[in-house]
């Protein structure tokens, strides 16, 4: 990456944060004991509740870029670093302290941007998916990767063997930060991070001996930074710098959810009962918030994804190349402000580059 691209990417990435901060956002809080939502209700949100559920204490976690609640270990939330870190997943307890560190053998941490957790229906064992899908050059990589590892049975440092699946987009390379797995079908989806983003479906059966093709199945909000499926598979959430949106299916909006103010909103996942969301940020000692879902966006009261018989995945229909913009609930004025500020940053950098190059 050239010296010019680095400040450009930083300026464009930082712009929505300033806009979101100026716009303000309501937060939420909940007891640590209810973090995974075991039998809890969503509750109400009130002013002054901008307190994190916990902060990630591990000094090695400097760029928490993904979150996933363990499907088998109570109170455990997984996270990982963005680019620049090693191929490691951190198991964090409800007090924010690391319980175990898992190193992925056979994996490379080029630009890890998201993760998901699912359950193997045959064994009942947890499965972790780590997405190396970041591409700040918007198509600079010939393919991207997602690693699959079995969830360790015990909370102790360990090295686990990873299975690597390579992917390419049917309509050309792009940057992405969201990954999610439908618990009903086991199908993997990737959400691109663009002005006009998209949801891409992976093949029903993933292959390790060739590159798997991702096909667009619907729109995604502007600049999506993460995504996750509800525990029962009835809906999914997509996070942006500004807010979060819950969908029944790609393009079928259920609700917008206001997010707490964060330095750099990068991650989102569901609590185990699906009544609330957990969302986090990059940075040292980054906070994790619990955000209750509105009634219309909550899954069924008794999710059955751990015991339900898996159904045969339906082949998602590819959609046309025409891409309507889903703004993720952001007012048009804020969207225009963000785009204008980004263009302004490009102009300033271009002038600096011109003058220093004379």
C-alpha positions as a Python dict, from the first residue, in 0.01 Angstrom:
ca = {
    (1, 'X'): (0, 0, 0),
    (2, 'X'): (138, 345, -94),
    (3, 'X'): (201, 625, 157),
    (4, 'X'): (-88, 816, 0),
    (5, 'X'): (-336, 531, 47),
    (6, 'X'): (-269, 504, 420),
    (7, 'X'): (-380, 855, 524),
    (8, 'X'): (-664, 838, 274),
    (9, 'X'): (-800, 521, 432),
    (10, 'X'): (-756, 666, 779),
    (11, 'X'): (-939, 985, 687),
    (12, 'X'): (-1228, 804, 523),
    (13, 'X'): (-1259, 555, 810),
    (14, 'X'): (-1250, 825, 1076),
    (15, 'X'): (-1506, 1052, 911),
    (16, 'X'): (-1822, 852, 1000),
    (17, 'X'): (-1704, 833, 1360),
    (18, 'X'): (-1698, 1209, 1391),
    (19, 'X'): (-2040, 1231, 1228),
    (20, 'X'): (-2184, 962, 1456),
    (21, 'X'): (-2035, 1133, 1762),
    (22, 'X'): (-2187, 1465, 1663),
    (23, 'X'): (-2523, 1301, 1605),
    (24, 'X'): (-2513, 1134, 1947),
    (25, 'X'): (-2651, 793, 2045),
    (26, 'X'): (-2836, 639, 2334),
    (27, 'X'): (-2663, 358, 2526),
    (28, 'X'): (-2768, 72, 2744),
    (29, 'X'): (-2648, -131, 3039),
    (30, 'X'): (-2725, -464, 3197),
    (31, 'X'): (-2581, -681, 3471),
    (32, 'X'): (-2285, -896, 3373),
    (33, 'X'): (-2477, -1201, 3486),
    (34, 'X'): (-2732, -1142, 3209),
    (35, 'X'): (-2476, -1086, 2936),
    (36, 'X'): (-2561, -1402, 2746),
    (37, 'X'): (-2932, -1351, 2803),
    (38, 'X'): (-3005, -1676, 2983),
    (39, 'X'): (-3374, -1637, 3053),
    (40, 'X'): (-3361, -1256, 3055),
    (41, 'X'): (-3586, -1002, 2893),
    (42, 'X'): (-3468, -709, 2685),
    (43, 'X'): (-3579, -444, 2932),
    (44, 'X'): (-3599, -71, 2868),
    (45, 'X'): (-3332, 183, 2788),
    (46, 'X'): (-3299, 508, 2973),
    (47, 'X'): (-3082, 818, 2951),
    (48, 'X'): (-2753, 789, 3135),
    (49, 'X'): (-2716, 418, 3073),
    (50, 'X'): (-2404, 458, 2858),
    (51, 'X'): (-2204, 216, 3069),
    (52, 'X'): (-2025, -82, 2913),
    (53, 'X'): (-2108, -432, 3021),
    (54, 'X'): (-1734, -492, 3055),
    (55, 'X'): (-1402, -380, 2905),
    (56, 'X'): (-1157, -614, 2739),
    (57, 'X'): (-859, -610, 2976),
    (58, 'X'): (-604, -809, 2778),
    (59, 'X'): (-329, -570, 2661),
    (60, 'X'): (-271, -793, 2359),
    (61, 'X'): (-616, -704, 2226),
    (62, 'X'): (-555, -365, 2069),
    (63, 'X'): (-796, -383, 1774),
    (64, 'X'): (-1094, -598, 1869),
    (65, 'X'): (-1259, -640, 1531),
    (66, 'X'): (-1507, -923, 1587),
    (67, 'X'): (-1726, -1072, 1860),
    (68, 'X'): (-1898, -1408, 1899),
    (69, 'X'): (-2077, -1551, 2202),
    (70, 'X'): (-1974, -1907, 2281),
    (71, 'X'): (-2257, -2151, 2210),
    (72, 'X'): (-2128, -2402, 2466),
    (73, 'X'): (-1929, -2216, 2736),
    (74, 'X'): (-2139, -1996, 2963),
    (75, 'X'): (-2017, -1638, 2999),
    (76, 'X'): (-1753, -1659, 2725),
    (77, 'X'): (-1725, -1409, 2441),
    (78, 'X'): (-1465, -1455, 2169),
    (79, 'X'): (-1274, -1175, 1998),
    (80, 'X'): (-969, -1125, 1778),
    (81, 'X'): (-743, -847, 1656),
    (82, 'X'): (-760, -671, 1321),
    (83, 'X'): (-465, -671, 1080),
    (84, 'X'): (-121, -676, 1237),
    (85, 'X'): (-202, -936, 1501),
    (86, 'X'): (-125, -1305, 1503),
    (87, 'X'): (-374, -1583, 1419),
    (88, 'X'): (-520, -1589, 1770),
    (89, 'X'): (-869, -1591, 1921),
    (90, 'X'): (-921, -1466, 2276),
    (91, 'X'): (-1185, -1620, 2503),
    (92, 'X'): (-1302, -1340, 2732),
    (93, 'X'): (-1499, -1388, 3053),
    (94, 'X'): (-1781, -1167, 3188),
    (95, 'X'): (-1529, -957, 3383),
    (96, 'X'): (-1336, -874, 3065),
    (97, 'X'): (-1038, -1095, 3150),
    (98, 'X'): (-900, -1347, 2904),
    (99, 'X'): (-978, -1706, 3005),
    (100, 'X'): (-785, -1871, 2721),
    (101, 'X'): (-600, -1789, 2400),
    (102, 'X'): (-639, -2016, 2099),
    (103, 'X'): (-378, -2009, 1824),
    (104, 'X'): (-496, -2122, 1481),
    (105, 'X'): (-250, -2360, 1317),
    (106, 'X'): (-250, -2332, 939),
    (107, 'X'): (-399, -1980, 946),
    (108, 'X'): (-260, -1640, 849),
    (109, 'X'): (-396, -1317, 998),
    (110, 'X'): (-374, -1095, 691),
    (111, 'X'): (-674, -873, 772),
    (112, 'X'): (-914, -1044, 1013),
    (113, 'X'): (-1237, -845, 1027),
    (114, 'X'): (-1510, -1057, 1181),
    (115, 'X'): (-1609, -1387, 1336),
    (116, 'X'): (-1912, -1605, 1399),
    (117, 'X'): (-2000, -1906, 1613),
    (118, 'X'): (-2229, -2194, 1527),
    (119, 'X'): (-2310, -2545, 1649),
    (120, 'X'): (-2229, -2866, 1465),
    (121, 'X'): (-2572, -3038, 1451),
    (122, 'X'): (-2413, -3381, 1437),
    (123, 'X'): (-2201, -3346, 1752),
    (124, 'X'): (-2347, -3047, 1938),
    (125, 'X'): (-1998, -2903, 1953),
    (126, 'X'): (-1933, -2534, 1896),
    (127, 'X'): (-1767, -2413, 1576),
    (128, 'X'): (-1580, -2084, 1532),
    (129, 'X'): (-1551, -1902, 1199),
    (130, 'X'): (-1286, -1631, 1158),
    (131, 'X'): (-1307, -1411, 848),
    (132, 'X'): (-988, -1283, 684),
    (133, 'X'): (-1193, -1068, 444),
    (134, 'X'): (-1060, -715, 486),
    (135, 'X'): (-938, -558, 162),
    (136, 'X'): (-868, -185, 187),
    (137, 'X'): (-770, -185, -180),
    (138, 'X'): (-1125, -298, -274),
    (139, 'X'): (-1025, -595, -482),
    (140, 'X'): (-649, -595, -438),
    (141, 'X'): (-646, -956, -316),
    (142, 'X'): (-720, -1236, -566),
    (143, 'X'): (-924, -1411, -298),
    (144, 'X'): (-1016, -1390, 71),
    (145, 'X'): (-1036, -1658, 338),
    (146, 'X'): (-1255, -1780, 622),
    (147, 'X'): (-1110, -2019, 879),
    (148, 'X'): (-1318, -2282, 1058),
    (149, 'X'): (-1208, -2436, 1389),
    (150, 'X'): (-1383, -2656, 1645),
    (151, 'X'): (-1451, -2474, 1969),
    (152, 'X'): (-1215, -2612, 2237),
    (153, 'X'): (-1391, -2809, 2509),
    (154, 'X'): (-1191, -2648, 2790),
    (155, 'X'): (-1088, -2291, 2864),
    (156, 'X'): (-710, -2333, 2849),
    (157, 'X'): (-449, -2196, 2608),
    (158, 'X'): (-423, -2426, 2310),
    (159, 'X'): (-331, -2455, 1944),
    (160, 'X'): (-618, -2569, 1722),
    (161, 'X'): (-602, -2682, 1362),
    (162, 'X'): (-789, -2453, 1125),
    (163, 'X'): (-965, -2544, 801),
    (164, 'X'): (-922, -2272, 539),
    (165, 'X'): (-1190, -2188, 283),
    (166, 'X'): (-1096, -1946, 6),
    (167, 'X'): (-1352, -1720, -159),
    (168, 'X'): (-1393, -1479, -448),
    (169, 'X'): (-1688, -1256, -536),
    (170, 'X'): (-1883, -1335, -851),
    (171, 'X'): (-1909, -963, -931),
    (172, 'X'): (-1550, -860, -852),
    (173, 'X'): (-1334, -807, -545),
    (174, 'X'): (-1435, -572, -264),
    (175, 'X'): (-1373, -486, 98),
    (176, 'X'): (-1580, -662, 366),
    (177, 'X'): (-1596, -681, 744),
    (178, 'X'): (-1911, -878, 825),
    (179, 'X'): (-1947, -1256, 844),
    (180, 'X'): (-2243, -1459, 971),
    (181, 'X'): (-2365, -1819, 967),
    (182, 'X'): (-2732, -1919, 949),
    (183, 'X'): (-2781, -2164, 1239),
    (184, 'X'): (-3068, -2338, 1056),
    (185, 'X'): (-2879, -2420, 738),
    (186, 'X'): (-2511, -2372, 820),
    (187, 'X'): (-2472, -2142, 520),
    (188, 'X'): (-2207, -1872, 549),
    (189, 'X'): (-2266, -1510, 442),
    (190, 'X'): (-2030, -1215, 398),
    (191, 'X'): (-2139, -850, 411),
    (192, 'X'): (-1936, -598, 214),
    (193, 'X'): (-1826, -260, 351),
    (194, 'X'): (-1914, -9, 81),
    (195, 'X'): (-2126, 300, 15),
    (196, 'X'): (-2364, 62, -163),
    (197, 'X'): (-2298, -260, 30),
    (198, 'X'): (-2419, -612, -33),
    (199, 'X'): (-2491, -943, 135),
    (200, 'X'): (-2314, -1237, -31),
    (201, 'X'): (-2400, -1604, 12),
    (202, 'X'): (-2140, -1877, 7),
    (203, 'X'): (-2213, -2214, -156),
    (204, 'X'): (-2415, -2458, 54),
    (205, 'X'): (-2119, -2694, 56),
    (206, 'X'): (-1779, -2535, 103),
    (207, 'X'): (-1475, -2678, -73),
    (208, 'X'): (-1113, -2669, 43),
    (209, 'X'): (-969, -2782, -292),
    (210, 'X'): (-1081, -2477, -489),
    (211, 'X'): (-1197, -2117, -450),
    (212, 'X'): (-1562, -2087, -346),
    (213, 'X'): (-1774, -1825, -525),
    (214, 'X'): (-1974, -1568, -326),
    (215, 'X'): (-2294, -1448, -493),
    (216, 'X'): (-2486, -1132, -409),
    (217, 'X'): (-2830, -1199, -256),
    (218, 'X'): (-2930, -854, -132),
    (219, 'X'): (-2831, -502, -23),
    (220, 'X'): (-2651, -401, 295),
    (221, 'X'): (-2632, -68, 481),
    (222, 'X'): (-2369, 191, 404),
    (223, 'X'): (-2022, 100, 538),
    (224, 'X'): (-2119, -218, 726),
    (225, 'X'): (-1860, -315, 987),
    (226, 'X'): (-2003, -646, 1114),
    (227, 'X'): (-2301, -882, 1100),
    (228, 'X'): (-2451, -1174, 1294),
    (229, 'X'): (-2740, -1418, 1277),
    (230, 'X'): (-2993, -1449, 1559),
    (231, 'X'): (-2962, -1775, 1756),
    (232, 'X'): (-3279, -1919, 1602),
    (233, 'X'): (-3193, -1804, 1249),
    (234, 'X'): (-3513, -1600, 1215),
    (235, 'X'): (-3328, -1274, 1149),
    (236, 'X'): (-2985, -1116, 1132),
    (237, 'X'): (-2825, -785, 1228),
    (238, 'X'): (-2583, -566, 1034),
    (239, 'X'): (-2372, -308, 1220),
    (240, 'X'): (-2248, 18, 1069),
    (241, 'X'): (-2047, 306, 1210),
    (242, 'X'): (-2377, 477, 1288),
    (243, 'X'): (-2629, 219, 1409),
    (244, 'X'): (-2752, -137, 1356),
    (245, 'X'): (-3033, -279, 1144),
    (246, 'X'): (-3215, -609, 1193),
    (247, 'X'): (-3346, -794, 887),
    (248, 'X'): (-3584, -1085, 834),
    (249, 'X'): (-3403, -1156, 506),
    (250, 'X'): (-3170, -957, 280),
    (251, 'X'): (-3346, -628, 208),
    (252, 'X'): (-3639, -709, 445),
    (253, 'X'): (-3596, -467, 736),
    (254, 'X'): (-3739, -548, 1080),
    (255, 'X'): (-3601, -264, 1293),
    (256, 'X'): (-3328, -7, 1339),
    (257, 'X'): (-3141, -23, 1671),
    (258, 'X'): (-2962, 279, 1820),
    (259, 'X'): (-2610, 196, 1928),
    (260, 'X'): (-2403, 343, 2215),
    (261, 'X'): (-2128, 590, 2122),
    (262, 'X'): (-1804, 408, 2040),
    (263, 'X'): (-1461, 522, 1927),
    (264, 'X'): (-1468, 289, 1626),
    (265, 'X'): (-1770, 62, 1603),
    (266, 'X'): (-1636, -265, 1464),
    (267, 'X'): (-1825, -564, 1605),
    (268, 'X'): (-2167, -702, 1688),
    (269, 'X'): (-2322, -1033, 1794),
    (270, 'X'): (-2634, -1168, 1967),
    (271, 'X'): (-2665, -1280, 2326),
    (272, 'X'): (-2736, -1651, 2350),
    (273, 'X'): (-3111, -1605, 2400),
    (274, 'X'): (-3133, -1352, 2117),
    (275, 'X'): (-3297, -1083, 2332),
    (276, 'X'): (-3008, -837, 2300),
    (277, 'X'): (-2698, -748, 2105),
    (278, 'X'): (-2337, -715, 2217),
    (279, 'X'): (-2134, -450, 2037),
    (280, 'X'): (-1773, -343, 2069),
    (281, 'X'): (-1501, -113, 1947),
    (282, 'X'): (-1137, -119, 1849),
    (283, 'X'): (-868, 22, 2080),
    (284, 'X'): (-702, -86, 2404),
    (285, 'X'): (-938, -180, 2688),
    (286, 'X'): (-1222, -152, 2442),
    (287, 'X'): (-1574, -156, 2589),
    (288, 'X'): (-1845, -410, 2511),
    (289, 'X'): (-2206, -295, 2548),
    (290, 'X'): (-2527, -493, 2580),
    (291, 'X'): (-2809, -338, 2375),
    (292, 'X'): (-3165, -478, 2421),
    (293, 'X'): (-3357, -544, 2102),
    (294, 'X'): (-3702, -396, 2039),
    (295, 'X'): (-3985, -648, 2062),
    (296, 'X'): (-4035, -670, 1685),
    (297, 'X'): (-3670, -767, 1632),
    (298, 'X'): (-3641, -1040, 1897),
    (299, 'X'): (-3627, -1404, 1792),
    (300, 'X'): (-3877, -1658, 1917),
    (301, 'X'): (-3875, -1697, 2300),
    (302, 'X'): (-3728, -2047, 2292),
    (303, 'X'): (-3460, -2078, 2023),
    (304, 'X'): (-3423, -2436, 1907),
    (305, 'X'): (-3104, -2404, 1705),
    (306, 'X'): (-2907, -2636, 1933),
    (307, 'X'): (-3143, -2929, 1894),
    (308, 'X'): (-3340, -2864, 1577),
    (309, 'X'): (-3284, -3103, 1291),
    (310, 'X'): (-3089, -2918, 1022),
    (311, 'X'): (-3279, -2856, 703),
    (312, 'X'): (-3138, -2878, 354),
    (313, 'X'): (-3008, -2531, 266),
    (314, 'X'): (-3202, -2361, -10),
    (315, 'X'): (-2993, -2209, -286),
    (316, 'X'): (-3022, -1832, -248),
    (317, 'X'): (-3122, -1643, -559),
    (318, 'X'): (-2861, -1413, -703),
    (319, 'X'): (-2986, -1059, -750),
    (320, 'X'): (-2924, -813, -1026),
    (321, 'X'): (-2619, -593, -1037),
    (322, 'X'): (-2835, -286, -971),
    (323, 'X'): (-2766, -191, -610),
    (324, 'X'): (-3015, 26, -420),
    (325, 'X'): (-2843, 193, -127),
    (326, 'X'): (-2955, 82, 220),
    (327, 'X'): (-2856, 364, 452),
    (328, 'X'): (-2903, 157, 768),
    (329, 'X'): (-3134, 412, 928),
    (330, 'X'): (-2890, 700, 891),
    (331, 'X'): (-3061, 1028, 798),
    (332, 'X'): (-2990, 1134, 440),
    (333, 'X'): (-2831, 1453, 571),
    (334, 'X'): (-2577, 1255, 774),
    (335, 'X'): (-2502, 1029, 481),
    (336, 'X'): (-2440, 1329, 258),
    (337, 'X'): (-2228, 1489, 530),
    (338, 'X'): (-2018, 1174, 559),
    (339, 'X'): (-1968, 1150, 183),
    (340, 'X'): (-1888, 1521, 162),
    (341, 'X'): (-1636, 1499, 442),
    (342, 'X'): (-1473, 1195, 282),
    (343, 'X'): (-1444, 1377, -50),
    (344, 'X'): (-1299, 1677, 132),
    (345, 'X'): (-1038, 1454, 293),
    (346, 'X'): (-946, 1317, -49),
    (347, 'X'): (-903, 1671, -179),
    (348, 'X'): (-679, 1778, 108),
    (349, 'X'): (-459, 1471, 71),
    (350, 'X'): (-434, 1526, -305),
    (351, 'X'): (-317, 1885, -252),
    (352, 'X'): (-58, 1773, 3),
    (353, 'X'): (65, 1502, -231),
    (354, 'X'): (93, 1751, -518),
    (355, 'X'): (289, 2005, -315),
    (356, 'X'): (527, 1754, -162),
    (357, 'X'): (589, 1601, -503),
    (358, 'X'): (692, 1928, -668),
}
